PDB file of C-alpha atoms in Angstrom:
ATOM      1  CA  UNK A   1     -23.118 -25.340   3.927  1.00 74.00           C
ATOM      2  CA  UNK A   2     -19.870 -23.535   4.704  1.00 82.00           C
ATOM      3  CA  UNK A   3     -20.577 -20.403   6.771  1.00 89.00           C
ATOM      4  CA  UNK A   4     -17.056 -18.957   6.636  1.00 93.00           C
ATOM      5  CA  UNK A   5     -16.895 -15.531   4.930  1.00 96.00           C
ATOM      6  CA  UNK A   6     -15.970 -15.592   1.253  1.00 98.00           C
ATOM      7  CA  UNK A   7     -13.282 -13.234   0.001  1.00 98.00           C
ATOM      8  CA  UNK A   8     -12.753 -12.696  -3.714  1.00 98.00           C
ATOM      9  CA  UNK A   9      -9.064 -12.127  -4.459  1.00 98.00           C
ATOM     10  CA  UNK A  10      -8.495 -10.170  -7.656  1.00 97.00           C
ATOM     11  CA  UNK A  11      -4.810 -10.185  -8.548  1.00 95.00           C
ATOM     12  CA  UNK A  12      -2.909 -10.860 -11.761  1.00 94.00           C
ATOM     13  CA  UNK A  13       0.401 -11.540  -9.975  1.00 92.00           C
ATOM     14  CA  UNK A  14       0.219 -15.247  -9.081  1.00 95.00           C
ATOM     15  CA  UNK A  15       2.728 -15.194  -6.163  1.00 94.00           C
ATOM     16  CA  UNK A  16       0.906 -12.265  -4.510  1.00 93.00           C
ATOM     17  CA  UNK A  17      -2.478 -13.930  -5.038  1.00 95.00           C
ATOM     18  CA  UNK A  18      -1.179 -17.220  -3.617  1.00 96.00           C
ATOM     19  CA  UNK A  19       0.241 -15.452  -0.544  1.00 95.00           C
ATOM     20  CA  UNK A  20      -3.102 -13.735   0.146  1.00 96.00           C
ATOM     21  CA  UNK A  21      -5.060 -16.918  -0.534  1.00 96.00           C
ATOM     22  CA  UNK A  22      -2.870 -19.013   1.794  1.00 96.00           C
ATOM     23  CA  UNK A  23      -3.092 -16.427   4.558  1.00 95.00           C
ATOM     24  CA  UNK A  24      -6.877 -16.154   4.304  1.00 96.00           C
ATOM     25  CA  UNK A  25      -7.302 -19.936   4.243  1.00 93.00           C
ATOM     26  CA  UNK A  26      -5.414 -20.184   7.550  1.00 93.00           C
ATOM     27  CA  UNK A  27      -7.528 -17.306   8.933  1.00 92.00           C
ATOM     28  CA  UNK A  28     -10.810 -19.169   8.500  1.00 91.00           C
ATOM     29  CA  UNK A  29     -11.978 -17.541   5.246  1.00 96.00           C
ATOM     30  CA  UNK A  30     -13.096 -19.153   2.023  1.00 97.00           C
ATOM     31  CA  UNK A  31     -11.519 -17.671  -1.088  1.00 97.00           C
ATOM     32  CA  UNK A  32     -12.208 -17.366  -4.776  1.00 98.00           C
ATOM     33  CA  UNK A  33      -9.930 -15.888  -7.388  1.00 97.00           C
ATOM     34  CA  UNK A  34     -10.120 -13.602 -10.408  1.00 97.00           C
ATOM     35  CA  UNK A  35      -7.125 -12.625 -12.542  1.00 96.00           C
ATOM     36  CA  UNK A  36      -8.317  -9.285 -13.923  1.00 96.00           C
ATOM     37  CA  UNK A  37     -10.995  -6.654 -13.466  1.00 95.00           C
ATOM     38  CA  UNK A  38     -13.384  -8.121 -16.032  1.00 96.00           C
ATOM     39  CA  UNK A  39     -13.275 -11.520 -14.356  1.00 97.00           C
ATOM     40  CA  UNK A  40     -13.690  -9.799 -10.959  1.00 97.00           C
ATOM     41  CA  UNK A  41     -16.995  -8.251 -12.011  1.00 97.00           C
ATOM     42  CA  UNK A  42     -18.250 -11.579 -13.378  1.00 97.00           C
ATOM     43  CA  UNK A  43     -17.159 -13.558 -10.292  1.00 98.00           C
ATOM     44  CA  UNK A  44     -18.607 -10.980  -7.875  1.00 98.00           C
ATOM     45  CA  UNK A  45     -21.979 -11.233  -9.623  1.00 97.00           C
ATOM     46  CA  UNK A  46     -21.853 -15.050  -9.468  1.00 97.00           C
ATOM     47  CA  UNK A  47     -20.532 -15.506  -5.934  1.00 97.00           C
ATOM     48  CA  UNK A  48     -21.646 -12.433  -3.935  1.00 96.00           C
ATOM     49  CA  UNK A  49     -18.496 -12.457  -1.801  1.00 98.00           C
ATOM     50  CA  UNK A  50     -18.398 -10.875   1.647  1.00 97.00           C
ATOM     51  CA  UNK A  51     -15.349  -8.828   0.634  1.00 98.00           C
ATOM     52  CA  UNK A  52     -13.228  -8.173  -2.449  1.00 98.00           C
ATOM     53  CA  UNK A  53      -9.448  -7.735  -2.171  1.00 97.00           C
ATOM     54  CA  UNK A  54      -8.458  -6.224  -5.515  1.00 94.00           C
ATOM     55  CA  UNK A  55      -5.272  -5.025  -7.153  1.00 92.00           C
ATOM     56  CA  UNK A  56      -5.736  -1.754  -9.012  1.00 88.00           C
ATOM     57  CA  UNK A  57      -3.287  -2.254 -11.874  1.00 86.00           C
ATOM     58  CA  UNK A  58      -4.531  -5.177 -13.967  1.00 85.00           C
ATOM     59  CA  UNK A  59      -5.132  -6.088 -17.601  1.00 84.00           C
ATOM     60  CA  UNK A  60      -8.476  -5.933 -19.457  1.00 85.00           C
ATOM     61  CA  UNK A  61     -10.200  -3.815 -16.809  1.00 89.00           C
ATOM     62  CA  UNK A  62      -8.337  -2.028 -14.018  1.00 87.00           C
ATOM     63  CA  UNK A  63      -9.321  -2.452 -10.408  1.00 89.00           C
ATOM     64  CA  UNK A  64     -10.691   1.083 -10.407  1.00 88.00           C
ATOM     65  CA  UNK A  65     -12.844   0.424 -13.464  1.00 91.00           C
ATOM     66  CA  UNK A  66     -14.062  -2.829 -11.928  1.00 94.00           C
ATOM     67  CA  UNK A  67     -14.875  -1.044  -8.643  1.00 94.00           C
ATOM     68  CA  UNK A  68     -16.895   1.571 -10.530  1.00 93.00           C
ATOM     69  CA  UNK A  69     -18.811  -1.141 -12.384  1.00 95.00           C
ATOM     70  CA  UNK A  70     -19.487  -3.086  -9.182  1.00 97.00           C
ATOM     71  CA  UNK A  71     -20.773   0.048  -7.435  1.00 95.00           C
ATOM     72  CA  UNK A  72     -23.222   0.794 -10.281  1.00 96.00           C
ATOM     73  CA  UNK A  73     -24.767  -2.691 -10.035  1.00 96.00           C
ATOM     74  CA  UNK A  74     -27.478  -3.073  -7.347  1.00 95.00           C
ATOM     75  CA  UNK A  75     -26.454  -6.728  -6.876  1.00 93.00           C
ATOM     76  CA  UNK A  76     -22.845  -5.894  -5.984  1.00 96.00           C
ATOM     77  CA  UNK A  77     -22.807  -2.282  -4.830  1.00 95.00           C
ATOM     78  CA  UNK A  78     -22.674  -3.133  -1.122  1.00 96.00           C
ATOM     79  CA  UNK A  79     -19.720  -5.539  -1.289  1.00 97.00           C
ATOM     80  CA  UNK A  80     -16.757  -3.923   0.522  1.00 97.00           C
ATOM     81  CA  UNK A  81     -13.689  -3.454  -1.686  1.00 96.00           C
ATOM     82  CA  UNK A  82     -10.179  -3.431  -0.251  1.00 95.00           C
ATOM     83  CA  UNK A  83      -7.761  -2.247  -2.926  1.00 91.00           C
ATOM     84  CA  UNK A  84      -4.090  -3.126  -2.991  1.00 89.00           C
ATOM     85  CA  UNK A  85      -1.765  -1.024  -5.086  1.00 83.00           C
ATOM     86  CA  UNK A  86       1.881  -0.308  -5.711  1.00 77.00           C
ATOM     87  CA  UNK A  87       0.939   3.326  -6.360  1.00 69.00           C
ATOM     88  CA  UNK A  88       2.374   5.439  -3.559  1.00 57.00           C
ATOM     89  CA  UNK A  89      -0.405   8.034  -3.276  1.00 60.00           C
ATOM     90  CA  UNK A  90      -3.172   5.880  -1.817  1.00 57.00           C
ATOM     91  CA  UNK A  91      -4.995   8.888  -0.366  1.00 56.00           C
ATOM     92  CA  UNK A  92      -5.672  10.238  -3.847  1.00 57.00           C
ATOM     93  CA  UNK A  93      -6.704   6.799  -5.072  1.00 61.00           C
ATOM     94  CA  UNK A  94      -9.154   6.327  -2.210  1.00 57.00           C
ATOM     95  CA  UNK A  95     -10.703   9.733  -2.891  1.00 59.00           C
ATOM     96  CA  UNK A  96     -11.108   9.107  -6.637  1.00 63.00           C
ATOM     97  CA  UNK A  97     -12.484   5.569  -6.570  1.00 76.00           C
ATOM     98  CA  UNK A  98     -15.403   3.910  -4.770  1.00 81.00           C
ATOM     99  CA  UNK A  99     -13.188   1.889  -2.422  1.00 86.00           C
ATOM    100  CA  UNK A 100     -13.631   1.070   1.231  1.00 90.00           C
ATOM    101  CA  UNK A 101      -9.910   0.819   2.018  1.00 88.00           C
ATOM    102  CA  UNK A 102      -6.530   0.831   0.255  1.00 86.00           C
ATOM    103  CA  UNK A 103      -3.276  -0.925   1.175  1.00 88.00           C
ATOM    104  CA  UNK A 104       0.024  -0.012  -0.438  1.00 84.00           C
ATOM    105  CA  UNK A 105       2.196  -2.818  -1.828  1.00 84.00           C
ATOM    106  CA  UNK A 106       4.265  -4.211  -0.354  1.00 85.00           C
ATOM    107  CA  UNK A 107       2.025  -4.791   2.655  1.00 87.00           C
ATOM    108  CA  UNK A 108       2.424  -7.219   5.496  1.00 88.00           C
ATOM    109  CA  UNK A 109      -0.165  -9.790   6.452  1.00 91.00           C
ATOM    110  CA  UNK A 110      -0.931  -8.038   9.750  1.00 92.00           C
ATOM    111  CA  UNK A 111      -1.966  -4.930   7.777  1.00 92.00           C
ATOM    112  CA  UNK A 112      -4.134  -7.083   5.541  1.00 94.00           C
ATOM    113  CA  UNK A 113      -5.772  -8.782   8.533  1.00 94.00           C
ATOM    114  CA  UNK A 114      -6.454  -5.425  10.219  1.00 94.00           C
ATOM    115  CA  UNK A 115      -8.018  -4.000   7.052  1.00 93.00           C
ATOM    116  CA  UNK A 116     -10.206  -7.077   6.612  1.00 94.00           C
ATOM    117  CA  UNK A 117     -11.313  -6.894  10.249  1.00 93.00           C
ATOM    118  CA  UNK A 118     -12.313  -3.228   9.788  1.00 93.00           C
ATOM    119  CA  UNK A 119     -14.402  -4.077   6.738  1.00 91.00           C
TER     120      UNK A 119
END
C-alpha cells in the first residue's frame, strides 16, 4: 500500500492542473483530479485525500460552494482545503469561506510547496 499523502487537485484549467500534478508527483505525493466542484465533493468522499488544492472559479459548483459542502459532511470536514484563485482579494475570500489557506494565481511552485507544508 502506498503511504505517500494523497492530494486532490480540483482545477478546470488543464494546463494549471497538469503543472500542479507534475510538481506534486516529483515531491513525493500521490494525486487525484477533479474538474469541477461537484466532482470534487464526490472524489473527496470516495478517496479521503490528505489535502485538497482547489480552484475557486469553476463550472457546476464553485470551489467555495464545494468547500461549504465538504465542511458540512462529517466524513470530509477535516480535510484541509488550499484554495487557488485569480481573484485579487484573497483576504476577503479566506474570511468568507471555510478554507485553510488561499494562494493567488499566478503562484509559483515554491509558494505552493510552502502552503502544502503548512497544512
